[in-house]
Short mmCIF file of C-alpha atoms in Angstrom, two decimals:
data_model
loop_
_atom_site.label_atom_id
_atom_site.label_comp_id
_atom_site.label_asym_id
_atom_site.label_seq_id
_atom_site.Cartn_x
_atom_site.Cartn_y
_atom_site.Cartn_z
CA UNK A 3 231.50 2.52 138.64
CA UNK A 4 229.03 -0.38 138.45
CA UNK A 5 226.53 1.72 139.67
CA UNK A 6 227.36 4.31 136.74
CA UNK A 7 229.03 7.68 137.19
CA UNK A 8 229.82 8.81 140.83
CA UNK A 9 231.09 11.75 142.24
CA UNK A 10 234.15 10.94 145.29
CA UNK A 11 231.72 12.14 147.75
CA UNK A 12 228.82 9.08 146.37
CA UNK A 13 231.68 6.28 146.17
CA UNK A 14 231.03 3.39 148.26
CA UNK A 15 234.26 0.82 149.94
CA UNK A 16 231.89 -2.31 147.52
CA UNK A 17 232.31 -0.01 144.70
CA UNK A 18 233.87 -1.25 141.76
CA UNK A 19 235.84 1.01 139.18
CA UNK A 20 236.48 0.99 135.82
CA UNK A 21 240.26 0.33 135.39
CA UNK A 22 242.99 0.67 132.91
CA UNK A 23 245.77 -2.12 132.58
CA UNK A 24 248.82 -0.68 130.85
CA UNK A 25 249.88 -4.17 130.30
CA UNK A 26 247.19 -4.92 128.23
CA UNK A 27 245.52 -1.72 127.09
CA UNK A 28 242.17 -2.71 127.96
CA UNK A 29 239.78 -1.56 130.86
CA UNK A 30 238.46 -4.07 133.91
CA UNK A 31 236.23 -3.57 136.82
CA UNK A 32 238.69 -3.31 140.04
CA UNK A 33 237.41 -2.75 143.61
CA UNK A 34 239.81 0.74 144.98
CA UNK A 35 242.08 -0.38 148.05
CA UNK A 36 241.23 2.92 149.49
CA UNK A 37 239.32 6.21 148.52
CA UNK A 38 241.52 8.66 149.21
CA UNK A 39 239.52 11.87 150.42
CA UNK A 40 241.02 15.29 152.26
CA UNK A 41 240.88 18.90 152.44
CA UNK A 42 243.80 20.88 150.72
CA UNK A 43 244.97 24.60 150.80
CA UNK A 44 247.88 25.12 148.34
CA UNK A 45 249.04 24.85 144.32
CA UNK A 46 246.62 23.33 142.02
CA UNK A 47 247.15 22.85 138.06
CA UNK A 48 244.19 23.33 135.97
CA UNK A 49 244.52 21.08 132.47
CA UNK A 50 242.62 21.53 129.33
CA UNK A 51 241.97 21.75 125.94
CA UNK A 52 239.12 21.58 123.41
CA UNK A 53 238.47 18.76 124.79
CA UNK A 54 239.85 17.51 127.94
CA UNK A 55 239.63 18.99 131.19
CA UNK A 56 241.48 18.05 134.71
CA UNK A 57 242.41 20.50 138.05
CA UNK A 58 245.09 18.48 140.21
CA UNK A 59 247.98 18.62 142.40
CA UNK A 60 251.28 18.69 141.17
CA UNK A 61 252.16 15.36 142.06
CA UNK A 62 249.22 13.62 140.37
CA UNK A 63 250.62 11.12 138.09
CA UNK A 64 249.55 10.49 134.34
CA UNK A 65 249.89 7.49 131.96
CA UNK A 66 251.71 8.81 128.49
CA UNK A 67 253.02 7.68 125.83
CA UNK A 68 255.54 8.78 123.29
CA UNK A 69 255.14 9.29 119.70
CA UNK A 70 257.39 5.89 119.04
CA UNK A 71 255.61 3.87 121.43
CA UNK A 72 257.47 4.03 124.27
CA UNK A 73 255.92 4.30 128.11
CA UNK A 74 255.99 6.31 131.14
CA UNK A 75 254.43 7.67 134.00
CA UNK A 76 254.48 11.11 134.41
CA UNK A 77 253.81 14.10 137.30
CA UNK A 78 251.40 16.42 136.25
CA UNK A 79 254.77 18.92 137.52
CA UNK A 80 256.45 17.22 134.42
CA UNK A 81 254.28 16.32 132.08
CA UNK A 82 256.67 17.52 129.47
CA UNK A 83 255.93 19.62 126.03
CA UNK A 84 255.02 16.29 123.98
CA UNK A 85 253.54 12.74 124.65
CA UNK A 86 249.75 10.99 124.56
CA UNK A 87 247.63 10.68 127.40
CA UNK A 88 245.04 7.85 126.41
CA UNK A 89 241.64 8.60 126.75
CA UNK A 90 239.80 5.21 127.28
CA UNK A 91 240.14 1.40 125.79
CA UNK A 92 238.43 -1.47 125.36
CA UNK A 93 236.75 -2.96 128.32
CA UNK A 94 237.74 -6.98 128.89
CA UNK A 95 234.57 -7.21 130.95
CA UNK A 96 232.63 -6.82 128.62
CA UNK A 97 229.97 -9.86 128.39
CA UNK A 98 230.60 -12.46 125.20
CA UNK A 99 227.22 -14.13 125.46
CA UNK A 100 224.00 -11.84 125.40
CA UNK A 101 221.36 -11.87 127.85
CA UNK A 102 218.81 -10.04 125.79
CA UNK A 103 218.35 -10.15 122.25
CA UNK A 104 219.36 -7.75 119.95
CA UNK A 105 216.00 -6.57 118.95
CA UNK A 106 214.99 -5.63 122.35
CA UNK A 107 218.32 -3.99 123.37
CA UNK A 108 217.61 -2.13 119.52
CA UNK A 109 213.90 -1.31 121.26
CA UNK A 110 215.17 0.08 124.31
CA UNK A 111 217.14 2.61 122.47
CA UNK A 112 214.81 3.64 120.57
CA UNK A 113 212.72 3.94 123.74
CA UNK A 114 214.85 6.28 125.19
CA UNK A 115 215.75 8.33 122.39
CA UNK A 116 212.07 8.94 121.04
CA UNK A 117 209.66 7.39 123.31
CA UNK A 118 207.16 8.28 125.74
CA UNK A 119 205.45 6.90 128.59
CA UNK A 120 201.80 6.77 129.37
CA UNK A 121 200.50 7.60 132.92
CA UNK A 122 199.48 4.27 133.76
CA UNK A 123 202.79 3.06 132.28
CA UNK A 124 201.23 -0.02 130.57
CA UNK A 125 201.84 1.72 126.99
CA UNK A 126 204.51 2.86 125.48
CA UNK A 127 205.07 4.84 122.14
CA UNK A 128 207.55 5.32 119.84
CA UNK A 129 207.65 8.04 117.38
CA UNK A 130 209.15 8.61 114.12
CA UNK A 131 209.00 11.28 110.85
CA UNK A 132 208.34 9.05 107.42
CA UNK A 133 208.63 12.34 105.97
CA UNK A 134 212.74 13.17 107.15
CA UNK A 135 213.52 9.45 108.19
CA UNK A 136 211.49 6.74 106.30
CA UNK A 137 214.77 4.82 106.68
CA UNK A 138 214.40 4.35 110.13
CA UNK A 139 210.85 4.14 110.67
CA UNK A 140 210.89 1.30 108.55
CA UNK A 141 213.92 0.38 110.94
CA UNK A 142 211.68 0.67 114.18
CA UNK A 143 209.00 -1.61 112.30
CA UNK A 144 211.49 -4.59 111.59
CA UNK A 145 213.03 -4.49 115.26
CA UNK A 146 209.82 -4.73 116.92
CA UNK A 147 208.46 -7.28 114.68
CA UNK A 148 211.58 -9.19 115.37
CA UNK A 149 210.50 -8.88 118.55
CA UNK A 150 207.52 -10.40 118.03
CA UNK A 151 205.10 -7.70 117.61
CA UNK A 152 201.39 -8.32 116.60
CA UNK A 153 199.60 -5.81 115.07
CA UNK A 154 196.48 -4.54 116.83
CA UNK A 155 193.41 -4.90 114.94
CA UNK A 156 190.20 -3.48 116.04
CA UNK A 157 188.61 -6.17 116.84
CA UNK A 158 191.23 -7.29 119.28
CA UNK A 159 191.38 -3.92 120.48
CA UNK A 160 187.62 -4.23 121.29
CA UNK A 161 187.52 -8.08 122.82
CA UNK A 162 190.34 -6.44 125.13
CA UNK A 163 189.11 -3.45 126.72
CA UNK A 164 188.45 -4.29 129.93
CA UNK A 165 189.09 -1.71 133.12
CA UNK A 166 189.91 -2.15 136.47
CA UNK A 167 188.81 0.14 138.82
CA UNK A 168 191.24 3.46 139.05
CA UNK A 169 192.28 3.11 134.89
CA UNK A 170 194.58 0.95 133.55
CA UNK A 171 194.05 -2.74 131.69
CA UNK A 172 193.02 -5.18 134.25
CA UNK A 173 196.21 -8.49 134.44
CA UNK A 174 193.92 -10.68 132.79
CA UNK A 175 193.40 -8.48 129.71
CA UNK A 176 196.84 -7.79 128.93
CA UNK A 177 198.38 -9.07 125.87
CA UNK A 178 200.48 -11.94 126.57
CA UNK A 179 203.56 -10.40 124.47
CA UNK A 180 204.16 -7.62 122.56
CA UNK A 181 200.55 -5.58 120.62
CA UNK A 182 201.56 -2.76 118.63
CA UNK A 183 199.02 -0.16 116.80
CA UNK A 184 200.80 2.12 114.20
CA UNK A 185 199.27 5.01 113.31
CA UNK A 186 199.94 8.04 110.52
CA UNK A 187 199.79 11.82 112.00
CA UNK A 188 199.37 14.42 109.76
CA UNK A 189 200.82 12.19 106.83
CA UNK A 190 204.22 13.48 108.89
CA UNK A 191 204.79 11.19 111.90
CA UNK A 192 204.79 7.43 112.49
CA UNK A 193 203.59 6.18 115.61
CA UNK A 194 204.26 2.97 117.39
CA UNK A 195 201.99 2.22 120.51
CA UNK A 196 203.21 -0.19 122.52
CA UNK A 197 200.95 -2.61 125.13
CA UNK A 198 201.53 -6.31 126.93
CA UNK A 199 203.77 -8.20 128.97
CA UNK A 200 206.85 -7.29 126.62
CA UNK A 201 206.05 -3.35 128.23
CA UNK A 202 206.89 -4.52 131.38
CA UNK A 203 210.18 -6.01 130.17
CA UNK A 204 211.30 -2.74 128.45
CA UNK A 205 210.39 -0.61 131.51
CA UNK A 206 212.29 -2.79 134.06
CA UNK A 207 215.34 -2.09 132.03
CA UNK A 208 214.65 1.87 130.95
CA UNK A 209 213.24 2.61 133.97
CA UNK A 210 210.78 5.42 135.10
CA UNK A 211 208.97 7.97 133.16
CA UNK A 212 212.35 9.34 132.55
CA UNK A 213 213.32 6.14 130.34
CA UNK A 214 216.42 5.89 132.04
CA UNK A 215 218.46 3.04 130.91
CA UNK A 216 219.78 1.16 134.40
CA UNK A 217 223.66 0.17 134.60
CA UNK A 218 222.72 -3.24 135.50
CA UNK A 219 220.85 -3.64 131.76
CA UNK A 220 224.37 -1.53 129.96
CA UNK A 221 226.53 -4.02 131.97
CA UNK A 222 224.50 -7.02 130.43
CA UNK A 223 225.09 -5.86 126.53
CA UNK A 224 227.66 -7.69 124.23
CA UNK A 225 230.46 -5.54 122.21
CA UNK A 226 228.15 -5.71 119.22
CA UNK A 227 224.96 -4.77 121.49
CA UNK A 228 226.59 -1.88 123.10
CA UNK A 229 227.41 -0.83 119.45
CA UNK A 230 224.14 -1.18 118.30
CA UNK A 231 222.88 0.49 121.30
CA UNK A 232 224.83 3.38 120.49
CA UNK A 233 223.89 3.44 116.82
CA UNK A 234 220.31 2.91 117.51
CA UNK A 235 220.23 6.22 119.78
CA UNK A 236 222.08 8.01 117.37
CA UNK A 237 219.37 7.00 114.53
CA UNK A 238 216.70 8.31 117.07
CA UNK A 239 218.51 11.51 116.72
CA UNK A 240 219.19 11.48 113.14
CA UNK A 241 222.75 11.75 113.50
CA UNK A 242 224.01 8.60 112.50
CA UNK A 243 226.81 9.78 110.44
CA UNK A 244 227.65 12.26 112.88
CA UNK A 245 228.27 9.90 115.70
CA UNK A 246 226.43 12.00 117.28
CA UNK A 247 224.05 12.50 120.50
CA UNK A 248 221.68 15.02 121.97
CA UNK A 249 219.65 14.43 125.03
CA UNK A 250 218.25 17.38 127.32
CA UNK A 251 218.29 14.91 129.89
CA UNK A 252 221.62 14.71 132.28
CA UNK A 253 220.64 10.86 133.67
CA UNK A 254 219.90 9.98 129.92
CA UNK A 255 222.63 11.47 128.90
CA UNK A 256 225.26 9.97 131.54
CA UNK A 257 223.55 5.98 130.71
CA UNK A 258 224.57 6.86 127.07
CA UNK A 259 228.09 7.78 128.31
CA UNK A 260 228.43 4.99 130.36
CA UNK A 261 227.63 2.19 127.40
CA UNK A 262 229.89 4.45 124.98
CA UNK A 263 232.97 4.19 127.24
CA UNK A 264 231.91 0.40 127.74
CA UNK A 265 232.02 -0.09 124.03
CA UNK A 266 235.92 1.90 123.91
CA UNK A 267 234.47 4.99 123.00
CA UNK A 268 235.67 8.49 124.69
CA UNK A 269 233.24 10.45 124.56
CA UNK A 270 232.89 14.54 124.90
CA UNK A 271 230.20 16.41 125.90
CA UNK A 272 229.80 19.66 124.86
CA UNK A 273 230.05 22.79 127.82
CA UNK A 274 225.92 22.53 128.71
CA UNK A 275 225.69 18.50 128.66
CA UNK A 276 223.18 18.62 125.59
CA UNK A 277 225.17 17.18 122.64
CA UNK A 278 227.67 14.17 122.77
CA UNK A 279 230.66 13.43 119.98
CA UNK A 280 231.61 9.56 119.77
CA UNK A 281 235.62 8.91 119.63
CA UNK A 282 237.54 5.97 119.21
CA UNK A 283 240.67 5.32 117.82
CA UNK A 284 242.00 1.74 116.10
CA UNK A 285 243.64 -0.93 118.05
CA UNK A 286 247.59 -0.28 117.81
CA UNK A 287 247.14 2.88 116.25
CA UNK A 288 248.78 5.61 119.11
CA UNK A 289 248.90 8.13 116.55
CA UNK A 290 245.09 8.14 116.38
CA UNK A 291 244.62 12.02 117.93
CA UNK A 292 240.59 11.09 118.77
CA UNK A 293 241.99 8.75 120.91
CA UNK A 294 244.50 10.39 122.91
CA UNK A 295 245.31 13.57 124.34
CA UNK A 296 247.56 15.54 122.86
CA UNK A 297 250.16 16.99 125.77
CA UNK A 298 251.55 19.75 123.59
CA UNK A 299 248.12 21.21 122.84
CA UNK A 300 247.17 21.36 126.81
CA UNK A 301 246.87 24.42 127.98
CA UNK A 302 247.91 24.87 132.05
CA UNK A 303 247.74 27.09 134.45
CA UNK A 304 248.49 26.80 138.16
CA UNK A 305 246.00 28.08 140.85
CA UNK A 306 245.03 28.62 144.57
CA UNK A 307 242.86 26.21 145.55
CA UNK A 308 241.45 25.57 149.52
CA UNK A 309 238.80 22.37 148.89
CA UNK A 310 238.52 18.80 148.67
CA UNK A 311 240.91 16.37 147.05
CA UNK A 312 240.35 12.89 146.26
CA UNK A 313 241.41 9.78 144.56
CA UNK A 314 240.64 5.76 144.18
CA UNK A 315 243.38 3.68 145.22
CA UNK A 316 243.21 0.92 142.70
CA UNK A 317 245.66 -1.91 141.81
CA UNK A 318 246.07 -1.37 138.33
CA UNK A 319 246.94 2.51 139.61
CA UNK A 320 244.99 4.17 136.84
CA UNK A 321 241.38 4.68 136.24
CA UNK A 322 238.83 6.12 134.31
CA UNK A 323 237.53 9.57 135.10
CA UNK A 324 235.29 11.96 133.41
CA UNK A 325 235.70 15.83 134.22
CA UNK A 326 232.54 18.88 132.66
CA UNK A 327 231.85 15.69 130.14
CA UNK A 328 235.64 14.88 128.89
CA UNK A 329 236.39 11.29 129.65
CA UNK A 330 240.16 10.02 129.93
CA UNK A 331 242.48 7.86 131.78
CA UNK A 332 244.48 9.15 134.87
CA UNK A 333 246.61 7.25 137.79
CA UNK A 334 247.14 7.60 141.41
CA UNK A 335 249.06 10.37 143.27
CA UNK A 336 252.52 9.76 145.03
CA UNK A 337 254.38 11.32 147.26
CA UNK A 338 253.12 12.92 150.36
CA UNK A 339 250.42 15.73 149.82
CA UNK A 340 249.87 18.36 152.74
CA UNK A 341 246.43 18.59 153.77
CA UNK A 342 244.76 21.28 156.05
CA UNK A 343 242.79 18.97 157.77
CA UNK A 344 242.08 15.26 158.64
CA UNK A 345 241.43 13.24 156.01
CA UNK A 346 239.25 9.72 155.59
CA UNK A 347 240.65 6.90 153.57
CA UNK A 348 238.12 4.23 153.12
CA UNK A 349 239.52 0.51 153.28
CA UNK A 350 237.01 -2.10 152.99
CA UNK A 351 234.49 -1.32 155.06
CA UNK A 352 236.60 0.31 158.05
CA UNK A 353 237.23 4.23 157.88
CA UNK A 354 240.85 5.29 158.87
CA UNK A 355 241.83 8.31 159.27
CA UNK A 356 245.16 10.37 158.31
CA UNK A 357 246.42 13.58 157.52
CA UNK A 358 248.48 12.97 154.65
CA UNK A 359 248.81 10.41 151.61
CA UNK A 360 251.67 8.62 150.49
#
């Protein structure tokens, strides 16, 4: 969603969700015509690979295509021994003119990926090895001059060091911009401490001493920013070439998702949520197997299942969801589904109730 990544039971009727138009291959934001919720007793089929993983009815329907190109909308029932289930696409809502610039949206990655907060959250530092990585120390110095970064001096350090009462720079001391002081540990580690107004900006969008990117700033970013978001986080992990990710952090790690799959990246977490793998195929190129899911190399099972069921009504029909970290597009159930109980379909902002879906 909007919001970021919600579970069926966190979905609200204002919600909007992220979309997939098989007319034009791309993702959009569409608000659901219903959240379909109910409790179920009967067959379930449990989907997965390497990397994919789904658990639905029978009747759930899936968007494939054929090796030539062709169409079609498939039952999970008869989903067939060959054909490619896409796994995301580009997103058409993406913004063309930028709101921030790129050297801030390059700062905030950093941020997140090697930064930490001070307790009176008016500094901020950034840390790098010269010893493994000159490259991108040298990288974190350009972007936050092009930001506009004065270097401390002592001096200035001195006229400036005034306290309120309780810790913390009084208003009227802070520097009017960005002050940065970079300092050599144990001829190992650079490190870039961050004060002023600029602070303020970078915490309002990676917010909390958790550095959490919000969705509001990841819905802001250009195709080329959400790129060299990406990229920059990657950097702050050394894994560059890797495309990829780690982050022992789950709300981190689910703000990196969400700008990945915003860019038209599908990306795969692996089993404990620590390390993600960037995929993403060419335009026109169904063949591409990082983009797709293979149907002939799913493995599936059916099972007993007494729980919860659920799915977003939405007028393109299909959507994208992300099951234990595997991202990929799925569609709408037909066909009339037996529940064991009442069910609530939310419509706007009226709650109806029913005992089946059709």
């Amino acid at each position: 969603t909007r919001r970021g990544w919600m579970s069926y039971v966190d979905l609200r009727p204002d919600d909007e969700l992220l979309a997939w138009d098989q007319i034009t291959g791309t993702t959009r934001w569409e608000k659901p015509r219903e959240i379909f919720v109910a409790e179920y007793r009967g067959e379930m089929v449990l989907l997965g690979d390497r990397t994919f993983s789904a658990l639905t009815t029978p009747e759930h329907r899936w968007p494939v295509f054929t090796r030539s190109g062709g169409f079609g909308v498939r039952q999970t029932r008869s989903l067939g021994r060959s054909g490619l289930i896409p796994r995301n696409a580009p997103c058409e809502d993406v913004p063309t003119k930028p709101t921030y610039s790129d050297a801030f949206v390059r700062v905030v990655a950093w941020y997140m990926a090697e930064g930490t907060r001070s307790t009176d959250t008016q500094r901020l530092v950034i840390t790098q090895s010269h010893v493994v990585n000159p490259a991108h120390v040298e990288a974190s110095r350009n972007d936050l001059v092009e930001l506009g970064a004065k270097r401390k001096t002592q001096r200035e350090g001195m006229a400036r060091r005034h306290h309120r009462p309780g810790g913390g720079l009084a208003p009227s001391a802070r520097w009017s911009g960005l002050l940065v002081t970079e300092r050599n540990e144990d001829n190992r580690v650079t490190r870039f401490s961050l004060t002023g107004t600029v602070v303020d900006d970078i915490t309002a969008v990676c917010v909390g001493a958790e550095k959490v990117p919000s969705a509001e700033f990841l819905l802001t970013l250009t195709q080329e920013q959400l790129e060299m978001f990406l990229d920059t986080c990657q950097r702050g992990d050394v894994t560059p070439k890797e495309r990829r990710f780690f982050q022992y952090h789950d709300a981190r790690m689910d703000a990196y998702c969400m700008a990945a799959v915003l860019a038209g990246y599908e990306p795969s977490l692996d089993r404990v949520g620590h390390t993600c793998v960037l995929n993403r195929g060419r335009r026109g190129r169904r063949d591409e197997r990082k983009t797709y899911v293979h149907v002939e190399e799913m493995s599936r099972r059916s099972v007993e299942y007494e729980g919860p069921i659920w799915c977003p009504v939405l007028p393109s029909s299909f959507w994208v969801a992300r099951r234990q970290g595997r991202v990929y597009i799925t569609g709408n159930t037909t066909g009339t589904v037996t529940v064991t109980a009442a069910s609530a379909v939310v419509t706007g902002a009226s709650t109806v109730w029913t005992s089946a879906m059709t």
